[in-house]
mmCIF file with all atom_site columns, C-alpha atoms in Angstrom:
data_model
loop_
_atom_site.group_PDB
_atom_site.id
_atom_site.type_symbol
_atom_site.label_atom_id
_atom_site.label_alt_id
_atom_site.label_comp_id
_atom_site.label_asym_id
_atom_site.label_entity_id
_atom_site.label_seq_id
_atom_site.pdbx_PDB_ins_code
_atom_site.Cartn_x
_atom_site.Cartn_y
_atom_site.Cartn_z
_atom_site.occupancy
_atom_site.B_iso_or_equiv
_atom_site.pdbx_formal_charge
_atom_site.auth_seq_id
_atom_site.auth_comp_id
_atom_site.auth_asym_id
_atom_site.auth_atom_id
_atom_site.pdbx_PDB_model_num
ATOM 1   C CA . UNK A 1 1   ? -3.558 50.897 168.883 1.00 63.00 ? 1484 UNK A CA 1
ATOM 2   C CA . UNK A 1 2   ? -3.220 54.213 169.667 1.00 73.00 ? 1485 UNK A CA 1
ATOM 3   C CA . UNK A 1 3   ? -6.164 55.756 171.572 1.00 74.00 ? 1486 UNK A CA 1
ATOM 4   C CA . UNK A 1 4   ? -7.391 59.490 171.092 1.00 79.00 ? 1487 UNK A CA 1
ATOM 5   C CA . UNK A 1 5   ? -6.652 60.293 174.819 1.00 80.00 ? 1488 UNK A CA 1
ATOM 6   C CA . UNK A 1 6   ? -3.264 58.957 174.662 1.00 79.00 ? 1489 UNK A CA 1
ATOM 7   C CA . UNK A 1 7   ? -2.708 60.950 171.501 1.00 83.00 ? 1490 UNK A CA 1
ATOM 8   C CA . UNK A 1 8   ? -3.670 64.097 173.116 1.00 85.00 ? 1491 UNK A CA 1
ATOM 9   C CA . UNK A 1 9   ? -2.411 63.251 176.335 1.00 82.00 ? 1492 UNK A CA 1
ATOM 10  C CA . UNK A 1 10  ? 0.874  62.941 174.396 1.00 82.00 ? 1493 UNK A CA 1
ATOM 11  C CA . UNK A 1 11  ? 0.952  66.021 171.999 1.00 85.00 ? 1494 UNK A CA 1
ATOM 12  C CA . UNK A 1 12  ? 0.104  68.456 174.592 1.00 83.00 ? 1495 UNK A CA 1
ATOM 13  C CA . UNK A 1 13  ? 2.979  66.683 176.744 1.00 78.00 ? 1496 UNK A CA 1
ATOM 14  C CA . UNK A 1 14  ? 5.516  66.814 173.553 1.00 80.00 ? 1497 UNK A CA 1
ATOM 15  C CA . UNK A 1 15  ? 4.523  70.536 172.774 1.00 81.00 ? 1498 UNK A CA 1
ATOM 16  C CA . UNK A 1 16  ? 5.136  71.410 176.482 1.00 73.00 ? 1499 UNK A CA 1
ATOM 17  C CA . UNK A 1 17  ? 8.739  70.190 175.995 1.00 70.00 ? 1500 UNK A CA 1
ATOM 18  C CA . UNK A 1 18  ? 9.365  71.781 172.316 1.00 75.00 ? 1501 UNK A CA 1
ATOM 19  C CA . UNK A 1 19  ? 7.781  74.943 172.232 1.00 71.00 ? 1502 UNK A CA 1
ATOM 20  C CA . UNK A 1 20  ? 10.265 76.210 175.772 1.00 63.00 ? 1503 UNK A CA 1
ATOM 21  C CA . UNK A 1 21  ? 13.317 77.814 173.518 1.00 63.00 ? 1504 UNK A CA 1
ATOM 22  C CA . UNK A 1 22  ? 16.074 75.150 173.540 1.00 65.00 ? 1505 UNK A CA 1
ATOM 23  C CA . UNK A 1 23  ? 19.109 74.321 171.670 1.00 69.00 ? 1506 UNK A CA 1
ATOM 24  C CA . UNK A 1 24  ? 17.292 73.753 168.316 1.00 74.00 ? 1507 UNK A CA 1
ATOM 25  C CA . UNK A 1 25  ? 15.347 77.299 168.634 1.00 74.00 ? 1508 UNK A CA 1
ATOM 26  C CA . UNK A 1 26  ? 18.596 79.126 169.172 1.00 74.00 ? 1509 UNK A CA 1
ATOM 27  C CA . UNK A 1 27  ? 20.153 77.479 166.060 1.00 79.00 ? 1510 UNK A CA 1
ATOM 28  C CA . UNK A 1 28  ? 17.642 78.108 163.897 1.00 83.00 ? 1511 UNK A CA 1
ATOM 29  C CA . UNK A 1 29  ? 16.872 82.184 165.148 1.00 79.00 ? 1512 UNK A CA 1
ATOM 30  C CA . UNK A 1 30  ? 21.023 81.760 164.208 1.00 78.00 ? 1513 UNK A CA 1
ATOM 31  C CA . UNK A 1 31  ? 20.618 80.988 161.253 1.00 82.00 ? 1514 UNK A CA 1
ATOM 32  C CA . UNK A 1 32  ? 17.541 83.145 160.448 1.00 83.00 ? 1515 UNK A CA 1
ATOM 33  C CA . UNK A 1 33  ? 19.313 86.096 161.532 1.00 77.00 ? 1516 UNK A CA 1
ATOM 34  C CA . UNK A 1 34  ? 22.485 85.511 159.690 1.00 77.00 ? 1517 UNK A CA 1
ATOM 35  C CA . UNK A 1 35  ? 21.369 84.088 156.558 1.00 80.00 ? 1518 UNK A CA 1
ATOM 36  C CA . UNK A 1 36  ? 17.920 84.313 156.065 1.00 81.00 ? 1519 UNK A CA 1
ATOM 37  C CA . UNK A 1 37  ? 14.331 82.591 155.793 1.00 83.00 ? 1520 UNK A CA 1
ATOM 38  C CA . UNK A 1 38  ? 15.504 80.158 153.083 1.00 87.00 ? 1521 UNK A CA 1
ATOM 39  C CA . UNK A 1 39  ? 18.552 79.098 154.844 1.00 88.00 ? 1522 UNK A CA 1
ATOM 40  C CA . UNK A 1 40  ? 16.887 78.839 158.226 1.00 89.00 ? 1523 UNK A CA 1
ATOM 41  C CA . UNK A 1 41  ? 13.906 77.046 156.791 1.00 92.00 ? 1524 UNK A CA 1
ATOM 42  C CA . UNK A 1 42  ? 16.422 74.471 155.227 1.00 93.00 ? 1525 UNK A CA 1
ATOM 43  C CA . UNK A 1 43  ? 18.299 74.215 158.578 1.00 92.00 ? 1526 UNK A CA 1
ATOM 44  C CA . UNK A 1 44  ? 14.478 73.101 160.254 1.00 94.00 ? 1527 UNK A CA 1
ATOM 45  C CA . UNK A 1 45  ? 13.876 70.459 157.817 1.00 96.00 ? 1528 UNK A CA 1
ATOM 46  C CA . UNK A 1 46  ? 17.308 68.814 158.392 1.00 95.00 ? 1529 UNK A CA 1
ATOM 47  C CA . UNK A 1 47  ? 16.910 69.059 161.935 1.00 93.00 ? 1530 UNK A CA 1
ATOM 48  C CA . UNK A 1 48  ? 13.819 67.583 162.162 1.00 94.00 ? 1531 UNK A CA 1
ATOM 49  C CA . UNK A 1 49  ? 15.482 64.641 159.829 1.00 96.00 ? 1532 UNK A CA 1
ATOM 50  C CA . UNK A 1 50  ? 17.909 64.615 162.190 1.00 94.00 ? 1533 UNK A CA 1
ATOM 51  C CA . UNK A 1 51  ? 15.811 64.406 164.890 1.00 92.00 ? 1534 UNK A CA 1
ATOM 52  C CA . UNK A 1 52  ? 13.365 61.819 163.265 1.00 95.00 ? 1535 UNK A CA 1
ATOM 53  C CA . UNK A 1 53  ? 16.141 59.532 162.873 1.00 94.00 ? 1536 UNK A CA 1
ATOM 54  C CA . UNK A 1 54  ? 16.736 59.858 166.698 1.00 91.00 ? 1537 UNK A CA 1
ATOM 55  C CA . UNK A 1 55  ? 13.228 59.165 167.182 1.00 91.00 ? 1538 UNK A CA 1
ATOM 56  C CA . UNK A 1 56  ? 13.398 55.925 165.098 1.00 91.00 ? 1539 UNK A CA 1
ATOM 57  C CA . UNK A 1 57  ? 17.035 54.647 167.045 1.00 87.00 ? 1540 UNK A CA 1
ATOM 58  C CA . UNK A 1 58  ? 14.832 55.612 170.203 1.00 84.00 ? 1541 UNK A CA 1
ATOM 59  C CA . UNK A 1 59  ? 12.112 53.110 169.381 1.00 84.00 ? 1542 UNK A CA 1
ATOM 60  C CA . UNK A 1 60  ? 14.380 50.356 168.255 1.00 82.00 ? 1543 UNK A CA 1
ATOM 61  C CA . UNK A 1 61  ? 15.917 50.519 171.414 1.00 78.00 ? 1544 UNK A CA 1
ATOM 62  C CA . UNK A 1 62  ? 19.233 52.086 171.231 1.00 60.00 ? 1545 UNK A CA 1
ATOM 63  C CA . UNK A 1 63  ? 18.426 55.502 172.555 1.00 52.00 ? 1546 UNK A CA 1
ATOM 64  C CA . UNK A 1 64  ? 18.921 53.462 176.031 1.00 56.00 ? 1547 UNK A CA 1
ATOM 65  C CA . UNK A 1 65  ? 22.739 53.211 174.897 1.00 58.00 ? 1548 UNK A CA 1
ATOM 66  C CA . UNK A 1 66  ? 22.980 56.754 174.354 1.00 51.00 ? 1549 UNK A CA 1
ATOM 67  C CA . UNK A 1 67  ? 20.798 57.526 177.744 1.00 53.00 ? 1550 UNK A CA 1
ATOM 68  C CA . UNK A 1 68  ? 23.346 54.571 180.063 1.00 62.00 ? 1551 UNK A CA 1
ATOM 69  C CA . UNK A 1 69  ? 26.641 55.120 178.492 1.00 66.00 ? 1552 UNK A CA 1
ATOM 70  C CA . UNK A 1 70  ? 28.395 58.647 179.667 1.00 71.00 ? 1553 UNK A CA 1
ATOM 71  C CA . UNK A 1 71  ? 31.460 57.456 176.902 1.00 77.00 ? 1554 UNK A CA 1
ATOM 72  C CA . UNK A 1 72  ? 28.596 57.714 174.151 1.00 67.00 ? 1555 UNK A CA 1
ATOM 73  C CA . UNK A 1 73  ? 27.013 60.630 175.368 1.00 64.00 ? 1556 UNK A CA 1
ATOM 74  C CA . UNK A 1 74  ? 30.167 62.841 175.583 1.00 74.00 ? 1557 UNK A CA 1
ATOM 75  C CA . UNK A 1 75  ? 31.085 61.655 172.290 1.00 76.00 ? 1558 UNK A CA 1
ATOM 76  C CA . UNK A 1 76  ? 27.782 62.566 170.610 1.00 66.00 ? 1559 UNK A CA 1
ATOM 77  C CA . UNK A 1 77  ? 27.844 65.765 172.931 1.00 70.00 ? 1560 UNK A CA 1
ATOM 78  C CA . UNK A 1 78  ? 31.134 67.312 172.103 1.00 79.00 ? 1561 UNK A CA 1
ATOM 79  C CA . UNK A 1 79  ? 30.531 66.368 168.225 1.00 74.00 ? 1562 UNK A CA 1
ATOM 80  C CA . UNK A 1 80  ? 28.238 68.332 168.159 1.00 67.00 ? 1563 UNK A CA 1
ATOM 81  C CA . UNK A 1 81  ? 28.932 70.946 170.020 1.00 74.00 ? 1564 UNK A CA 1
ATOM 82  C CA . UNK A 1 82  ? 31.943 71.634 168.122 1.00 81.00 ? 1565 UNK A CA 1
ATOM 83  C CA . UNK A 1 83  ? 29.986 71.755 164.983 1.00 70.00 ? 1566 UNK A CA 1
ATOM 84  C CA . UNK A 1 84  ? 27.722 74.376 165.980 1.00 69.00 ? 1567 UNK A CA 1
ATOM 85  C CA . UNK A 1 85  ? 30.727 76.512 166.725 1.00 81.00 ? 1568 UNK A CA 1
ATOM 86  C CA . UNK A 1 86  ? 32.406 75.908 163.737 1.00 78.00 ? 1569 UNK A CA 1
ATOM 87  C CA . UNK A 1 87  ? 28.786 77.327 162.049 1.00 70.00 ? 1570 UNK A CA 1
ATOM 88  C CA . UNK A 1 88  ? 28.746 79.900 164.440 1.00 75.00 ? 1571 UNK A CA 1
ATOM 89  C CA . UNK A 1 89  ? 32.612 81.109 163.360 1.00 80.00 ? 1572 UNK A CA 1
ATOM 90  C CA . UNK A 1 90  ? 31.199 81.222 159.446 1.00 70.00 ? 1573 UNK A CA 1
ATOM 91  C CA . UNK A 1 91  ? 28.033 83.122 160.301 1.00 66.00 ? 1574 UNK A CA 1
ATOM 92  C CA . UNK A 1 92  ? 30.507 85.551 162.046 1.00 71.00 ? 1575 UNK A CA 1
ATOM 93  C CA . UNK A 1 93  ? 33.257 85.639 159.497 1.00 71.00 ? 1576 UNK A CA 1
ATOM 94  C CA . UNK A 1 94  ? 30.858 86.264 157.069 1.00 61.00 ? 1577 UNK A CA 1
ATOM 95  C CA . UNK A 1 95  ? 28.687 88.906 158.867 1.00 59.00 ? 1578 UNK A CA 1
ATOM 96  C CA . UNK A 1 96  ? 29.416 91.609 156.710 1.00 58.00 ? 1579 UNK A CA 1
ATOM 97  C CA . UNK A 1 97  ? 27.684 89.979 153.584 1.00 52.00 ? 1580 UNK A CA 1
ATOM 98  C CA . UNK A 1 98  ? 24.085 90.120 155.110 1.00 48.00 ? 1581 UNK A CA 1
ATOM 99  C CA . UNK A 1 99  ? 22.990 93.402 153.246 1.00 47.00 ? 1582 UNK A CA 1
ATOM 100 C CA . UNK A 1 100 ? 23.994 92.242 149.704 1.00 40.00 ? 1583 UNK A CA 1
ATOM 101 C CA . UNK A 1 101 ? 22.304 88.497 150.362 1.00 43.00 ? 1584 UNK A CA 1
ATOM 102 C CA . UNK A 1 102 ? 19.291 91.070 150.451 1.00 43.00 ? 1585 UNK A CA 1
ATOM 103 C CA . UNK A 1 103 ? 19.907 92.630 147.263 1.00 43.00 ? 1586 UNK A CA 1
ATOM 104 C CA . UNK A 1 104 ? 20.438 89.928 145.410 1.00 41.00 ? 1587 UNK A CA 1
ATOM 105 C CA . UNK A 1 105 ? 23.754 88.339 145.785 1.00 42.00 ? 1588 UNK A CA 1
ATOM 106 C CA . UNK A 1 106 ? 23.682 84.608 146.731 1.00 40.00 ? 1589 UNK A CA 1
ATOM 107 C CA . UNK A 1 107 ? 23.942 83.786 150.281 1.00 49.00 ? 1590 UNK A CA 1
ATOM 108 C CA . UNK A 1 108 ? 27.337 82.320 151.387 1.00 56.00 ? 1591 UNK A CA 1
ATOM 109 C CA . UNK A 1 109 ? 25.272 79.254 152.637 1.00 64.00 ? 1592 UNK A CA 1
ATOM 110 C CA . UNK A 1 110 ? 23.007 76.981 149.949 1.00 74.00 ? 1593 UNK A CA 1
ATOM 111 C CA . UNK A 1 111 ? 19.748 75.303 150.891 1.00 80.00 ? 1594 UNK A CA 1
ATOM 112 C CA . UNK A 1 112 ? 21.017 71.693 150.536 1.00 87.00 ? 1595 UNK A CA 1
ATOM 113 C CA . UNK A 1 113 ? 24.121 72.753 152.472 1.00 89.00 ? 1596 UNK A CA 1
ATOM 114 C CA . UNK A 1 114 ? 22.159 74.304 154.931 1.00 90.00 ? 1597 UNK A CA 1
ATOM 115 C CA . UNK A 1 115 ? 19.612 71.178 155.498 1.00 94.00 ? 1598 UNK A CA 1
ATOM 116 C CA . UNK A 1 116 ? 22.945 68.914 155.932 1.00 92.00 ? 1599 UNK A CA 1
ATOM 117 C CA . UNK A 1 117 ? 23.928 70.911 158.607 1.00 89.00 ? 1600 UNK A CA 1
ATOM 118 C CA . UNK A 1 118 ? 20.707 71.057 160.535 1.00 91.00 ? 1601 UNK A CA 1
ATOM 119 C CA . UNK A 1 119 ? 20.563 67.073 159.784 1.00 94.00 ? 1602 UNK A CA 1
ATOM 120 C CA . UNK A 1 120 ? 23.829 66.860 161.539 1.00 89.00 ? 1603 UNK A CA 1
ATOM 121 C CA . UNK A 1 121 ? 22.660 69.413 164.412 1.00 85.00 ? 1604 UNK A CA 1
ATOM 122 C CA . UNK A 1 122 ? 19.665 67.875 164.810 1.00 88.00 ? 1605 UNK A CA 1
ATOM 123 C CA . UNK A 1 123 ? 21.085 63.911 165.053 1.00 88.00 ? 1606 UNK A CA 1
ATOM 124 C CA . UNK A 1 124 ? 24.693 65.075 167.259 1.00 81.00 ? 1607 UNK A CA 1
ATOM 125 C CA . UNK A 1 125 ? 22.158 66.476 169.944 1.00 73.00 ? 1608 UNK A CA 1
ATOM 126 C CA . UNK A 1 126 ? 22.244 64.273 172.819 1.00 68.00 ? 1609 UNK A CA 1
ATOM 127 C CA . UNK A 1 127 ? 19.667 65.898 174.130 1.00 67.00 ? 1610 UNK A CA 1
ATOM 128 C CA . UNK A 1 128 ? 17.061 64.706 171.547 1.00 76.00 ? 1611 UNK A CA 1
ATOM 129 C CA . UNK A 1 129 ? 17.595 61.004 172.479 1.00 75.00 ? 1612 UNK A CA 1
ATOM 130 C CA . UNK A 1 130 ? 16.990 61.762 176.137 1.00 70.00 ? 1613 UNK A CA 1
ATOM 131 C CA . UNK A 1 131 ? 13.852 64.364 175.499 1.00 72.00 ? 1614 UNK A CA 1
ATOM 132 C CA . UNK A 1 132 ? 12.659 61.120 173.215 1.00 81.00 ? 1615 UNK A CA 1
ATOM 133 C CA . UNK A 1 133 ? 13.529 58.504 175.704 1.00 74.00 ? 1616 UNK A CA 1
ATOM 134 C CA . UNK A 1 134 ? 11.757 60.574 178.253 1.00 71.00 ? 1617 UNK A CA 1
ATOM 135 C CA . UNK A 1 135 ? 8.391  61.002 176.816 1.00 74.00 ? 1618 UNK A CA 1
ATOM 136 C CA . UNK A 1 136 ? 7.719  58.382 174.476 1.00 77.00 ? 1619 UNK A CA 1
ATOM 137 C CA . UNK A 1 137 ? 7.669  55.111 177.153 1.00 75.00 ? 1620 UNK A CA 1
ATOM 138 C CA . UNK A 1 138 ? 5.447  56.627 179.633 1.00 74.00 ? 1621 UNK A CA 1
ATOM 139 C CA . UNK A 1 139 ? 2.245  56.765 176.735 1.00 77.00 ? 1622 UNK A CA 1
ATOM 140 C CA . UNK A 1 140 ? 2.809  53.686 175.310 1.00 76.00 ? 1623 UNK A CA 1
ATOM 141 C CA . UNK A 1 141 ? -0.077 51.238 175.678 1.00 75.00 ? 1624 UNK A CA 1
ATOM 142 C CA . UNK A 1 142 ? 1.570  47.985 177.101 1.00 66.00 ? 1625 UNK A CA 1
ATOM 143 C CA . UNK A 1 143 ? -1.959 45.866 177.581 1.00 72.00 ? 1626 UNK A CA 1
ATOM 144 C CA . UNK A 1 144 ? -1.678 45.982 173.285 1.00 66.00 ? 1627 UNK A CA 1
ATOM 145 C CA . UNK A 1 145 ? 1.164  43.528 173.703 1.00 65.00 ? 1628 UNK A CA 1
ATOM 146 C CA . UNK A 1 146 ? 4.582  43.867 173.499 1.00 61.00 ? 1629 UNK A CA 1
ATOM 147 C CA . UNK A 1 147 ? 5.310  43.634 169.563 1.00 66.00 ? 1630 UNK A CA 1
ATOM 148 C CA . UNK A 1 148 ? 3.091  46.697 169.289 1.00 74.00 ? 1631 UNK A CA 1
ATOM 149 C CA . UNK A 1 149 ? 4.662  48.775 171.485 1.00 74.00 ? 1632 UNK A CA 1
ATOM 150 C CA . UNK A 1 150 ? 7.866  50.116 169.205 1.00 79.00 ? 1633 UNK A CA 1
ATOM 151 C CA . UNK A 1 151 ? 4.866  50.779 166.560 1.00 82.00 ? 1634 UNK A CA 1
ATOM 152 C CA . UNK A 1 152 ? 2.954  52.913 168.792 1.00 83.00 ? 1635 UNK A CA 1
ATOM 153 C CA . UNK A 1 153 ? 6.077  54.841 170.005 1.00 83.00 ? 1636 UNK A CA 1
ATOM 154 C CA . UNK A 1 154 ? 7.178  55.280 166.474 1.00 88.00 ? 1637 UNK A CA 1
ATOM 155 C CA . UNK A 1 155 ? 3.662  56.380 165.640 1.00 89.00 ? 1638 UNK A CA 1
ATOM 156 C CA . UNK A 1 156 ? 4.016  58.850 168.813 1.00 89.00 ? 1639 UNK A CA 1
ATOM 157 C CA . UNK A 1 157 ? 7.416  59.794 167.885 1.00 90.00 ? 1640 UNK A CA 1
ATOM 158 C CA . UNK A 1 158 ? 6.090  61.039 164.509 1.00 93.00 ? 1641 UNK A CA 1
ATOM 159 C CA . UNK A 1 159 ? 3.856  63.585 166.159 1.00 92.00 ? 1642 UNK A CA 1
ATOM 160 C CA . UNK A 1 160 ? 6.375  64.472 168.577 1.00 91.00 ? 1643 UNK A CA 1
ATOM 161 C CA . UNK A 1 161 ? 8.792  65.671 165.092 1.00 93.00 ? 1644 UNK A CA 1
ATOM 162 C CA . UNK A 1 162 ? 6.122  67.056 163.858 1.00 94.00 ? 1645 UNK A CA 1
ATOM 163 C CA . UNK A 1 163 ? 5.261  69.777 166.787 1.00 92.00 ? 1646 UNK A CA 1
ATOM 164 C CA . UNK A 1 164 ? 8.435  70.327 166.583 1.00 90.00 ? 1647 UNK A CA 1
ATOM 165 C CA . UNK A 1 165 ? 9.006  71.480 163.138 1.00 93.00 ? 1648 UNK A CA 1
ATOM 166 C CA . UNK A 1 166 ? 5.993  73.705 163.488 1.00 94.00 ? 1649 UNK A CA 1
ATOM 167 C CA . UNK A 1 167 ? 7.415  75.325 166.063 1.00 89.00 ? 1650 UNK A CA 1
ATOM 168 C CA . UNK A 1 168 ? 11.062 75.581 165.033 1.00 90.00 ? 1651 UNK A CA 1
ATOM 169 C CA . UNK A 1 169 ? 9.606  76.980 161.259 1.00 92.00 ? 1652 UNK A CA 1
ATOM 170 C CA . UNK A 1 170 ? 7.432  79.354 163.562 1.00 91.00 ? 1653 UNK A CA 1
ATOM 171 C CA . UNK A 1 171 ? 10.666 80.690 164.850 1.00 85.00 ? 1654 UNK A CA 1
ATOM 172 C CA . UNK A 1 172 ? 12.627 80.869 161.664 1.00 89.00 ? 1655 UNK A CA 1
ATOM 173 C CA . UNK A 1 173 ? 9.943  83.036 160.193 1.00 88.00 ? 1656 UNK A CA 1
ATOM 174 C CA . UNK A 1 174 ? 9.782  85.222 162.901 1.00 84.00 ? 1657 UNK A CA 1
ATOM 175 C CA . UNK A 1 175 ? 13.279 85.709 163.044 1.00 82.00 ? 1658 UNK A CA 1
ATOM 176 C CA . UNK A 1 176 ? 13.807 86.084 159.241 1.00 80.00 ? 1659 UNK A CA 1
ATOM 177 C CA . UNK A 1 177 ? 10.837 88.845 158.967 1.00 79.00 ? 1660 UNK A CA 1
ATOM 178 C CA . UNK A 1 178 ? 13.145 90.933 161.347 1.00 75.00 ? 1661 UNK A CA 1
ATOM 179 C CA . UNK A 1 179 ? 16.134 90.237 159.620 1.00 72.00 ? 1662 UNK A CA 1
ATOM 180 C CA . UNK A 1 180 ? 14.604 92.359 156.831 1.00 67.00 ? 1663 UNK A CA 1
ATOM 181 C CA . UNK A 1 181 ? 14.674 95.177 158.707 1.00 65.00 ? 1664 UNK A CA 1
ATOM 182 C CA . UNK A 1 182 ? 18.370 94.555 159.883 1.00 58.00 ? 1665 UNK A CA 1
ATOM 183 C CA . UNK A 1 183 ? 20.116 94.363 157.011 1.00 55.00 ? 1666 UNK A CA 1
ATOM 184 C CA . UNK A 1 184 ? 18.822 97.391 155.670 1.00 57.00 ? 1667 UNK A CA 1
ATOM 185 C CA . UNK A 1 185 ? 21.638 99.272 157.062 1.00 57.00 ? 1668 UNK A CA 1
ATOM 186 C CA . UNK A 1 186 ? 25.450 97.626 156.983 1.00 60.00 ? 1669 UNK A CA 1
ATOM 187 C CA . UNK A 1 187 ? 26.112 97.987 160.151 1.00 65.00 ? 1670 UNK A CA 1
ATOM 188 C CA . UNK A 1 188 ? 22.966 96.688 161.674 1.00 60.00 ? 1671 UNK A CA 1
ATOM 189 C CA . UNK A 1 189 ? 23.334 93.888 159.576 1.00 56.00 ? 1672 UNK A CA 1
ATOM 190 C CA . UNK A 1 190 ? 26.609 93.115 160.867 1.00 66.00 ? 1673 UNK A CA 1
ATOM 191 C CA . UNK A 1 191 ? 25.997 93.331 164.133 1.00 66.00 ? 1674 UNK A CA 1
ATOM 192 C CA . UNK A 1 192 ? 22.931 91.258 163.566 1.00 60.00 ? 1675 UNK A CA 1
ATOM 193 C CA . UNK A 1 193 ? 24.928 88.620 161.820 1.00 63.00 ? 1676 UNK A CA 1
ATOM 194 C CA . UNK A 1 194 ? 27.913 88.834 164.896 1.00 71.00 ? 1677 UNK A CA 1
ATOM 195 C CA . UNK A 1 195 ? 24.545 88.199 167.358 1.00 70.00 ? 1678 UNK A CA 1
ATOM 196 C CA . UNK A 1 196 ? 23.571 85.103 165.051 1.00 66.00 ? 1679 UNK A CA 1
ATOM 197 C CA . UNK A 1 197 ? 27.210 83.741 164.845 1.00 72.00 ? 1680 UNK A CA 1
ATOM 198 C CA . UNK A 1 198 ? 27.849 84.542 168.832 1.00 79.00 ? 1681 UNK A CA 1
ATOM 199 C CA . UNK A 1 199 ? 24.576 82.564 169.558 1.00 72.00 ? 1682 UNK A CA 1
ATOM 200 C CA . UNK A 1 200 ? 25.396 79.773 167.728 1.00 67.00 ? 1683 UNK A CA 1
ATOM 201 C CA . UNK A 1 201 ? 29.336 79.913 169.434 1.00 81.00 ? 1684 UNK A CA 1
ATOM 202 C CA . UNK A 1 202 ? 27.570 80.264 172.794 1.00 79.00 ? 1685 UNK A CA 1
ATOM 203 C CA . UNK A 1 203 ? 25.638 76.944 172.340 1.00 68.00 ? 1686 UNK A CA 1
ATOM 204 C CA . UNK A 1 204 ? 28.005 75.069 171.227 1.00 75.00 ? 1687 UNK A CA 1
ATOM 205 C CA . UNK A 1 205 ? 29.774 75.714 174.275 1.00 82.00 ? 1688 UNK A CA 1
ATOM 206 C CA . UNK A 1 206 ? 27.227 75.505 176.418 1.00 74.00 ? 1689 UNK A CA 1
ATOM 207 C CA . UNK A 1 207 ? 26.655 71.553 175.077 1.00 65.00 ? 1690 UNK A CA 1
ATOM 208 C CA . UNK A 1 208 ? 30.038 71.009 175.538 1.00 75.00 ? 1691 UNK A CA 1
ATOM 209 C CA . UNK A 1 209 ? 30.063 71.794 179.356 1.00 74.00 ? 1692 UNK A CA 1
ATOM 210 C CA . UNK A 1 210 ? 26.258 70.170 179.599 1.00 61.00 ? 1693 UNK A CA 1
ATOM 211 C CA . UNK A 1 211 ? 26.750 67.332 181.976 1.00 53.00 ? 1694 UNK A CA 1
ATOM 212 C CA . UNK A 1 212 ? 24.499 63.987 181.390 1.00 48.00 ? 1695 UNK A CA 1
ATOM 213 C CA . UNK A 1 213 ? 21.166 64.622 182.775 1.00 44.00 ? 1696 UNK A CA 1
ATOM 214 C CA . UNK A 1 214 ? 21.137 61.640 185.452 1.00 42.00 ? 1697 UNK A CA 1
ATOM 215 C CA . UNK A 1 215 ? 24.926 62.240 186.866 1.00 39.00 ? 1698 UNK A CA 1
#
């Protein structure tokens, strides 16, 4: 059973670690600021899928695999990395269409489309199983009894996703209100969506080279 002080104890810990701009805020501002709100939006929910299904792999033990294993965790590293790139290359390629997405034209990216990729973002981050891993064990009441403790990390795991999709939704709205502004001129909407693409190309990189956190 989860106690009220542990459940504090642990939001204000979890919202410490989310709400510093990481990976996941730069992808979504990306996306914000080359496609929109409505893409954006879409891109939180799937990461936060993504990331609740880390959560859940976490608790049944496996995010230990992920945390030991330096073959895994380059795998699951340069994966994704190199799919944030290749989203990074289309929100550049595609720069140019930002204005008429505003006045009316479909966006080159769909909402389903979009919450695929942030569901494959948000699962291909290594990062999320170690930020999980991290902060889940030490608030876990072990005098419950040891079948109770994936339960209350699951339950603590929840709140964790959560924070963060307040936060990351906080940050695609922001973004998206000065898109607006942006692509009311061509060329400051193209040089907003080469920003948006270039941020997204930087990350990826910067995952790739990202060694793991204990070596």
């Amino acid at each position: 059973m989860i106690g009220v002080d542990q459940l504090l104890g642990f939001g204000l810990a979890a919202l410490i670690v989310i709400v510093i701009p990481g990976p996941s805020v730069v992808f979504v501002v990306g996306r914000a600021v080359s496609y929109g709100q409505r893409v954006a939006v879409a891109s939180v929910l799937g990461n936060a899928a993504g990331l609740f299904l880390v959560m859940a792999l976490v608790c049944l033990g496996l995010g230990a695999v992920v945390a030991e294993s330096q073959l895994v965790f380059t795998v699951i590293k340069l994966a994704g990395a190199a799919f944030l790139v290749w989203l990074g290359v289309q929100a550049f390629r595609h720069r140019r269409e930002l204005r008429f997405g505003v006045e009316g034209t479909p966006a080159p990216v769909a909402g389903w489309r979009a919450f695929r990729q942030g569901f494959v973002v948000g699962v291909s981050n290594p990062k999320g199983f170690m930020m999980f891993a991290a902060i889940l064990p030490p608030f876990v009441d072990r005098s419950a009894g040891a079948a109770d403790v994936p339960a209350q990390m699951f339950a603590l795991g929840c709140v964790a996703v959560l924070i963060g999709l307040c936060c990351d939704s906080a940050w695609a709205f922001a973004a998206g209100r000065a898109r607006d502004w942006f692509v009311a001129s061509e060329r400051r909407g193209s040089v907003l969506g080469a920003v948006g693409g270039t941020s997204m190309i930087g990350l990826g990189m910067a995952m790739a080279v990202t060694g793991h956190a204990d070596r």
